[in-house]
Amino acid sequence: MSSTEMSSKPMNCVMLSRTINLRKYLKDQIARLDGRVTFVDHLDGTNPATVRMAVGWHPHADAFDHYPNLTAACSIGAGADSILACPSLRDGIDVVRVVEPAQAEMMSGFVIWHAIYHQRRMGIYLQNQRDKIWKRIGQRTTQEVPVGILGYGAIGARVAADLAALGFPVKVWSRSAKPTSQGVNGFHGADGLDAMLAGSEILVNLLPLTVETRNILNAALFAKMPRGGYLIQVGRGEHMVEQDLLDALASGQLAGASLDVFLAEPLSPEHPFWSHPNIVLTPHDACDVTLAAVGRTLLETAEALQAGVKPKDAVDRSRGY
Ligand code: GLV
């Protein structure tokens, strides 16, 4: 059913976040969806029983308790982990993530930049520039620098294909076996993970955050990579044991890391990552979905609820992504 065919009664959608002012964030989309989705607040007098959908990001622990008839909750990003982790999320509520090809393209550009930064040894050149040292250190082709990618969803697939097109030998790891595109070698399961790590000088983390993947970037995993490897961490901060990264950098097991996500965001001014010579960091800004994509997801979810069907980009709650 298209939006124009949708029943004239707008769908009540509540905004659930303890970290973002969603009304401010979604401003233009709220105006755009007006008449089809009505955004309501916890205390604006709306009868909570009339609320069937939510848009959320790090909701309060009891957020869902207030809405007995809520059946779908949309994230404002590709990851829906902060909603899935909410203790009051009931069985039967569909959790919907935003899927947008432009986000995969943006992430790919980010990962490529950092992979080449390591391949072309830019960290050393930047340090030498600061120290006014003229020294050629030699270069390697992309074919000489194998890259492993943890996670092979829509974003991982785009990143893998783009790196392979540049000549990097690419290995990807996913929980279960998946067909891969040209130039991309697939691995899965526990044995597959070890084999993939052993052949990956650069490791890119694009996993969803689940009970199984929390803390996956730890000392034991770093030890399975070739010595002098490089980490590009663009998943979630909770994937990584931060002290284990510092130890791996100190021992030389890892030569460096590009970090975009952190256990506590914003990163505190005292955090050792800020001034670490072998860490490049960015403030959870590797890529983003557009607000238009968030708006489209909200509208499609409202339409699915009106039609009594499952929203298109609902995650598999038993898998956690
Ligand atoms: C960003 O972190 C997202 O989930 O899109």
mmCIF file of N, CA and C in Angstrom, residues 8-93:
data_model
loop_
_atom_site.group_PDB
_atom_site.id
_atom_site.type_symbol
_atom_site.label_atom_id
_atom_site.label_comp_id
_atom_site.label_asym_id
_atom_site.label_seq_id
_atom_site.Cartn_x
_atom_site.Cartn_y
_atom_site.Cartn_z
ATOM 1 N N SER A 8 -6.787 7.392 6.397
ATOM 2 C CA SER A 8 -6.611 8.807 6.699
ATOM 3 C C SER A 8 -6.214 9.031 8.160
ATOM 4 N N LYS A 9 -6.403 8.017 9.008
ATOM 5 C CA LYS A 9 -6.083 8.204 10.419
ATOM 6 C C LYS A 9 -4.570 8.081 10.625
ATOM 7 N N PRO A 10 -3.910 9.155 11.079
ATOM 8 C CA PRO A 10 -2.454 9.039 11.243
ATOM 9 C C PRO A 10 -2.083 8.078 12.370
ATOM 10 N N MET A 11 -0.901 7.514 12.241
ATOM 11 C CA MET A 11 -0.406 6.569 13.243
ATOM 12 C C MET A 11 0.290 7.344 14.356
ATOM 13 N N ASN A 12 -0.098 7.087 15.597
ATOM 14 C CA ASN A 12 0.586 7.750 16.717
ATOM 15 C C ASN A 12 1.950 7.110 16.958
ATOM 16 N N CYS A 13 2.964 7.944 16.994
ATOM 17 C CA CYS A 13 4.341 7.450 17.173
ATOM 18 C C CYS A 13 4.989 8.205 18.332
ATOM 19 N N VAL A 14 5.445 7.461 19.328
ATOM 20 C CA VAL A 14 6.065 8.117 20.481
ATOM 21 C C VAL A 14 7.585 8.127 20.314
ATOM 22 N N MET A 15 8.217 9.179 20.847
ATOM 23 C CA MET A 15 9.678 9.288 20.734
ATOM 24 C C MET A 15 10.315 8.855 22.060
ATOM 25 N N LEU A 16 11.169 7.848 21.983
ATOM 26 C CA LEU A 16 11.740 7.270 23.205
ATOM 27 C C LEU A 16 13.265 7.362 23.165
ATOM 28 N N SER A 17 13.809 8.314 23.883
ATOM 29 C CA SER A 17 15.269 8.406 23.957
ATOM 30 C C SER A 17 15.673 9.124 25.225
ATOM 31 N N ARG A 18 16.711 8.594 25.862
ATOM 32 C CA ARG A 18 17.238 9.340 27.018
ATOM 33 C C ARG A 18 18.502 10.094 26.638
ATOM 34 N N THR A 19 18.965 9.959 25.391
ATOM 35 C CA THR A 19 20.223 10.620 25.017
ATOM 36 C C THR A 19 20.053 11.690 23.938
ATOM 37 N N ILE A 20 18.959 11.629 23.188
ATOM 38 C CA ILE A 20 18.800 12.572 22.074
ATOM 39 C C ILE A 20 17.423 13.208 22.163
ATOM 40 N N ASN A 21 17.332 14.484 21.859
ATOM 41 C CA ASN A 21 16.028 15.129 21.730
ATOM 42 C C ASN A 21 15.513 14.798 20.329
ATOM 43 N N LEU A 22 14.696 13.755 20.257
ATOM 44 C CA LEU A 22 14.280 13.262 18.935
ATOM 45 C C LEU A 22 13.373 14.238 18.209
ATOM 46 N N ARG A 23 12.614 15.031 18.953
ATOM 47 C CA ARG A 23 11.737 16.008 18.275
ATOM 48 C C ARG A 23 12.603 17.027 17.522
ATOM 49 N N LYS A 24 13.679 17.441 18.170
ATOM 50 C CA LYS A 24 14.582 18.400 17.536
ATOM 51 C C LYS A 24 15.322 17.713 16.366
ATOM 52 N N TYR A 25 15.798 16.501 16.620
ATOM 53 C CA TYR A 25 16.593 15.769 15.622
ATOM 54 C C TYR A 25 15.778 15.491 14.354
ATOM 55 N N LEU A 26 14.522 15.119 14.534
ATOM 56 C CA LEU A 26 13.700 14.708 13.384
ATOM 57 C C LEU A 26 12.898 15.852 12.773
ATOM 58 N N LYS A 27 13.176 17.048 13.220
ATOM 59 C CA LYS A 27 12.340 18.224 12.927
ATOM 60 C C LYS A 27 11.703 18.231 11.524
ATOM 61 N N ASP A 28 12.522 18.221 10.487
ATOM 62 C CA ASP A 28 11.984 18.337 9.128
ATOM 63 C C ASP A 28 11.134 17.127 8.755
ATOM 64 N N GLN A 29 11.553 15.970 9.240
ATOM 65 C CA GLN A 29 10.799 14.754 8.921
ATOM 66 C C GLN A 29 9.433 14.787 9.610
ATOM 67 N N ILE A 30 9.394 15.377 10.804
ATOM 68 C CA ILE A 30 8.112 15.459 11.513
ATOM 69 C C ILE A 30 7.125 16.252 10.663
ATOM 70 N N ALA A 31 7.619 17.366 10.109
ATOM 71 C CA ALA A 31 6.743 18.189 9.258
ATOM 72 C C ALA A 31 6.359 17.396 7.993
ATOM 73 N N ARG A 32 7.302 16.675 7.442
ATOM 74 C CA ARG A 32 7.062 15.953 6.195
ATOM 75 C C ARG A 32 6.041 14.814 6.358
ATOM 76 N N LEU A 33 6.101 14.161 7.530
ATOM 77 C CA LEU A 33 5.213 13.008 7.731
ATOM 78 C C LEU A 33 3.854 13.412 8.298
ATOM 79 N N ASP A 34 3.715 14.702 8.599
ATOM 80 C CA ASP A 34 2.500 15.194 9.235
ATOM 81 C C ASP A 34 1.257 14.709 8.474
ATOM 82 N N GLY A 35 0.290 14.235 9.227
ATOM 83 C CA GLY A 35 -0.942 13.742 8.587
ATOM 84 C C GLY A 35 -0.912 12.238 8.380
ATOM 85 N N ARG A 36 0.316 11.675 8.360
ATOM 86 C CA ARG A 36 0.422 10.218 8.197
ATOM 87 C C ARG A 36 0.976 9.570 9.466
ATOM 88 N N VAL A 37 1.909 10.290 10.102
ATOM 89 C CA VAL A 37 2.434 9.843 11.394
ATOM 90 C C VAL A 37 2.339 11.037 12.336
ATOM 91 N N THR A 38 1.742 10.840 13.505
ATOM 92 C CA THR A 38 1.663 11.923 14.487
ATOM 93 C C THR A 38 2.619 11.608 15.627
ATOM 94 N N PHE A 39 3.554 12.524 15.876
ATOM 95 C CA PHE A 39 4.547 12.290 16.922
ATOM 96 C C PHE A 39 3.993 12.776 18.246
ATOM 97 N N VAL A 40 3.967 11.895 19.219
ATOM 98 C CA VAL A 40 3.409 12.246 20.525
ATOM 99 C C VAL A 40 4.487 12.087 21.585
ATOM 100 N N ASP A 41 4.281 12.745 22.703
ATOM 101 C CA ASP A 41 5.242 12.678 23.792
ATOM 102 C C ASP A 41 4.617 11.959 24.979
ATOM 103 N N HIS A 42 5.499 11.551 25.873
ATOM 104 C CA HIS A 42 5.070 10.816 27.050
ATOM 105 C C HIS A 42 3.996 11.568 27.846
ATOM 106 N N LEU A 43 4.177 12.868 27.978
ATOM 107 C CA LEU A 43 3.307 13.602 28.900
ATOM 108 C C LEU A 43 2.381 14.604 28.203
ATOM 109 N N ASP A 44 2.097 14.424 26.929
ATOM 110 C CA ASP A 44 1.303 15.453 26.233
ATOM 111 C C ASP A 44 -0.205 15.171 26.248
ATOM 112 N N GLY A 45 -0.605 14.228 27.078
ATOM 113 C CA GLY A 45 -2.035 13.981 27.214
ATOM 114 C C GLY A 45 -2.568 12.922 26.258
ATOM 115 N N THR A 46 -1.731 12.428 25.359
ATOM 116 C CA THR A 46 -2.173 11.364 24.443
ATOM 117 C C THR A 46 -2.470 10.100 25.250
ATOM 118 N N ASN A 47 -3.562 9.457 24.927
ATOM 119 C CA ASN A 47 -3.870 8.184 25.588
ATOM 120 C C ASN A 47 -2.815 7.149 25.162
ATOM 121 N N PRO A 48 -1.989 6.645 26.090
ATOM 122 C CA PRO A 48 -0.898 5.723 25.717
ATOM 123 C C PRO A 48 -1.405 4.489 24.970
ATOM 124 N N ALA A 49 -2.662 4.131 25.200
ATOM 125 C CA ALA A 49 -3.202 2.931 24.538
ATOM 126 C C ALA A 49 -3.356 3.135 23.028
ATOM 127 N N THR A 50 -3.321 4.398 22.583
ATOM 128 C CA THR A 50 -3.487 4.661 21.141
ATOM 129 C C THR A 50 -2.138 4.657 20.396
ATOM 130 N N VAL A 51 -1.064 4.475 21.147
ATOM 131 C CA VAL A 51 0.268 4.546 20.518
ATOM 132 C C VAL A 51 0.677 3.155 20.049
ATOM 133 N N ARG A 52 0.893 3.017 18.742
ATOM 134 C CA ARG A 52 1.246 1.691 18.202
ATOM 135 C C ARG A 52 2.690 1.610 17.749
ATOM 136 N N MET A 53 3.327 2.763 17.557
ATOM 137 C CA MET A 53 4.729 2.676 17.134
ATOM 138 C C MET A 53 5.592 3.712 17.857
ATOM 139 N N ALA A 54 6.890 3.449 17.818
ATOM 140 C CA ALA A 54 7.838 4.342 18.491
ATOM 141 C C ALA A 54 9.028 4.563 17.580
ATOM 142 N N VAL A 55 9.687 5.701 17.803
ATOM 143 C CA VAL A 55 11.011 5.890 17.228
ATOM 144 C C VAL A 55 11.936 6.053 18.424
ATOM 145 N N GLY A 56 13.065 5.334 18.408
ATOM 146 C CA GLY A 56 13.871 5.338 19.627
ATOM 147 C C GLY A 56 15.359 5.255 19.384
ATOM 148 N N TRP A 57 16.089 5.632 20.412
ATOM 149 C CA TRP A 57 17.562 5.551 20.451
ATOM 150 C C TRP A 57 17.924 5.611 21.924
ATOM 151 N N HIS A 58 18.491 4.565 22.457
ATOM 152 C CA HIS A 58 18.779 4.475 23.895
ATOM 153 C C HIS A 58 17.554 4.888 24.722
ATOM 154 N N PRO A 59 16.477 4.115 24.636
ATOM 155 C CA PRO A 59 15.291 4.463 25.430
ATOM 156 C C PRO A 59 15.521 4.243 26.931
ATOM 157 N N HIS A 60 14.726 4.908 27.759
ATOM 158 C CA HIS A 60 14.770 4.648 29.204
ATOM 159 C C HIS A 60 14.393 3.191 29.447
ATOM 160 N N ALA A 61 14.896 2.648 30.557
ATOM 161 C CA ALA A 61 14.685 1.214 30.840
ATOM 162 C C ALA A 61 13.203 0.831 30.849
ATOM 163 N N ASP A 62 12.336 1.723 31.338
ATOM 164 C CA ASP A 62 10.912 1.359 31.446
ATOM 165 C C ASP A 62 10.081 1.937 30.295
ATOM 166 N N ALA A 63 10.746 2.427 29.247
ATOM 167 C CA ALA A 63 10.054 3.193 28.196
ATOM 168 C C ALA A 63 8.838 2.469 27.622
ATOM 169 N N PHE A 64 8.960 1.176 27.384
ATOM 170 C CA PHE A 64 7.873 0.461 26.700
ATOM 171 C C PHE A 64 6.709 0.125 27.635
ATOM 172 N N ASP A 65 6.966 0.185 28.955
ATOM 173 C CA ASP A 65 5.905 -0.152 29.918
ATOM 174 C C ASP A 65 4.709 0.781 29.788
ATOM 175 N N HIS A 66 4.958 2.010 29.325
ATOM 176 C CA HIS A 66 3.873 3.003 29.276
ATOM 177 C C HIS A 66 2.931 2.790 28.097
ATOM 178 N N TYR A 67 3.295 1.930 27.145
ATOM 179 C CA TYR A 67 2.519 1.823 25.891
ATOM 180 C C TYR A 67 2.097 0.373 25.641
ATOM 181 N N PRO A 68 0.940 -0.002 26.170
ATOM 182 C CA PRO A 68 0.551 -1.425 26.133
ATOM 183 C C PRO A 68 0.271 -1.954 24.725
ATOM 184 N N ASN A 69 -0.042 -1.063 23.785
ATOM 185 C CA ASN A 69 -0.412 -1.545 22.441
ATOM 186 C C ASN A 69 0.660 -1.266 21.390
ATOM 187 N N LEU A 70 1.838 -0.926 21.849
ATOM 188 C CA LEU A 70 2.914 -0.605 20.909
ATOM 189 C C LEU A 70 3.417 -1.893 20.244
ATOM 190 N N THR A 71 3.499 -1.883 18.916
ATOM 191 C CA THR A 71 3.909 -3.128 18.244
ATOM 192 C C THR A 71 5.140 -2.962 17.363
ATOM 193 N N ALA A 72 5.631 -1.726 17.172
ATOM 194 C CA ALA A 72 6.854 -1.569 16.372
ATOM 195 C C ALA A 72 7.679 -0.408 16.922
ATOM 196 N N ALA A 73 8.993 -0.601 16.973
ATOM 197 C CA ALA A 73 9.893 0.463 17.430
ATOM 198 C C ALA A 73 11.002 0.610 16.402
ATOM 199 N N CYS A 74 11.129 1.824 15.853
ATOM 200 C CA CYS A 74 12.140 2.069 14.809
ATOM 201 C C CYS A 74 13.368 2.722 15.408
ATOM 202 N N SER A 75 14.531 2.256 14.978
ATOM 203 C CA SER A 75 15.779 2.911 15.338
ATOM 204 C C SER A 75 15.965 4.127 14.430
ATOM 205 N N ILE A 76 16.904 4.991 14.785
ATOM 206 C CA ILE A 76 17.241 6.100 13.884
ATOM 207 C C ILE A 76 18.581 5.831 13.192
ATOM 208 N N GLY A 77 19.034 4.577 13.258
ATOM 209 C CA GLY A 77 20.302 4.227 12.620
ATOM 210 C C GLY A 77 20.252 2.802 12.101
ATOM 211 N N ALA A 78 21.394 2.361 11.562
ATOM 212 C CA ALA A 78 21.481 0.993 11.043
ATOM 213 C C ALA A 78 21.460 -0.008 12.192
ATOM 214 N N GLY A 79 21.998 0.397 13.324
ATOM 215 C CA GLY A 79 22.012 -0.485 14.488
ATOM 216 C C GLY A 79 20.774 -0.247 15.333
ATOM 217 N N ALA A 80 20.210 -1.351 15.841
ATOM 218 C CA ALA A 80 19.028 -1.210 16.702
ATOM 219 C C ALA A 80 19.336 -1.738 18.097
ATOM 220 N N ASP A 81 20.628 -1.914 18.393
ATOM 221 C CA ASP A 81 21.020 -2.559 19.644
ATOM 222 C C ASP A 81 20.535 -1.824 20.889
ATOM 223 N N SER A 82 20.469 -0.485 20.821
ATOM 224 C CA SER A 82 20.070 0.239 22.039
ATOM 225 C C SER A 82 18.596 0.012 22.338
ATOM 226 N N ILE A 83 17.798 -0.293 21.312
ATOM 227 C CA ILE A 83 16.374 -0.606 21.550
ATOM 228 C C ILE A 83 16.247 -2.057 22.010
ATOM 229 N N LEU A 84 16.992 -2.925 21.318
ATOM 230 C CA LEU A 84 16.919 -4.355 21.652
ATOM 231 C C LEU A 84 17.362 -4.615 23.096
ATOM 232 N N ALA A 85 18.243 -3.747 23.610
ATOM 233 C CA ALA A 85 18.760 -3.947 24.971
ATOM 234 C C ALA A 85 17.819 -3.378 26.029
ATOM 235 N N CYS A 86 16.755 -2.716 25.633
ATOM 236 C CA CYS A 86 15.879 -2.058 26.608
ATOM 237 C C CYS A 86 15.110 -3.118 27.412
ATOM 238 N N PRO A 87 15.228 -3.091 28.739
ATOM 239 C CA PRO A 87 14.599 -4.150 29.540
ATOM 240 C C PRO A 87 13.083 -4.225 29.382
ATOM 241 N N SER A 88 12.424 -3.115 29.056
ATOM 242 C CA SER A 88 10.947 -3.168 28.975
ATOM 243 C C SER A 88 10.442 -3.536 27.575
ATOM 244 N N LEU A 89 11.355 -3.803 26.634
ATOM 245 C CA LEU A 89 10.918 -4.207 25.282
ATOM 246 C C LEU A 89 10.243 -5.586 25.378
ATOM 247 N N ARG A 90 8.954 -5.630 25.034
ATOM 248 C CA ARG A 90 8.222 -6.900 25.166
ATOM 249 C C ARG A 90 8.427 -7.781 23.934
ATOM 250 N N ASP A 91 8.187 -9.089 24.127
ATOM 251 C CA ASP A 91 8.121 -9.987 22.970
ATOM 252 C C ASP A 91 7.016 -9.465 22.069
ATOM 253 N N GLY A 92 7.176 -9.641 20.804
ATOM 254 C CA GLY A 92 6.082 -9.271 19.902
ATOM 255 C C GLY A 92 6.188 -7.850 19.380
ATOM 256 N N ILE A 93 7.106 -7.045 19.945
ATOM 257 C CA ILE A 93 7.308 -5.703 19.379
ATOM 258 C C ILE A 93 8.370 -5.836 18.279
#
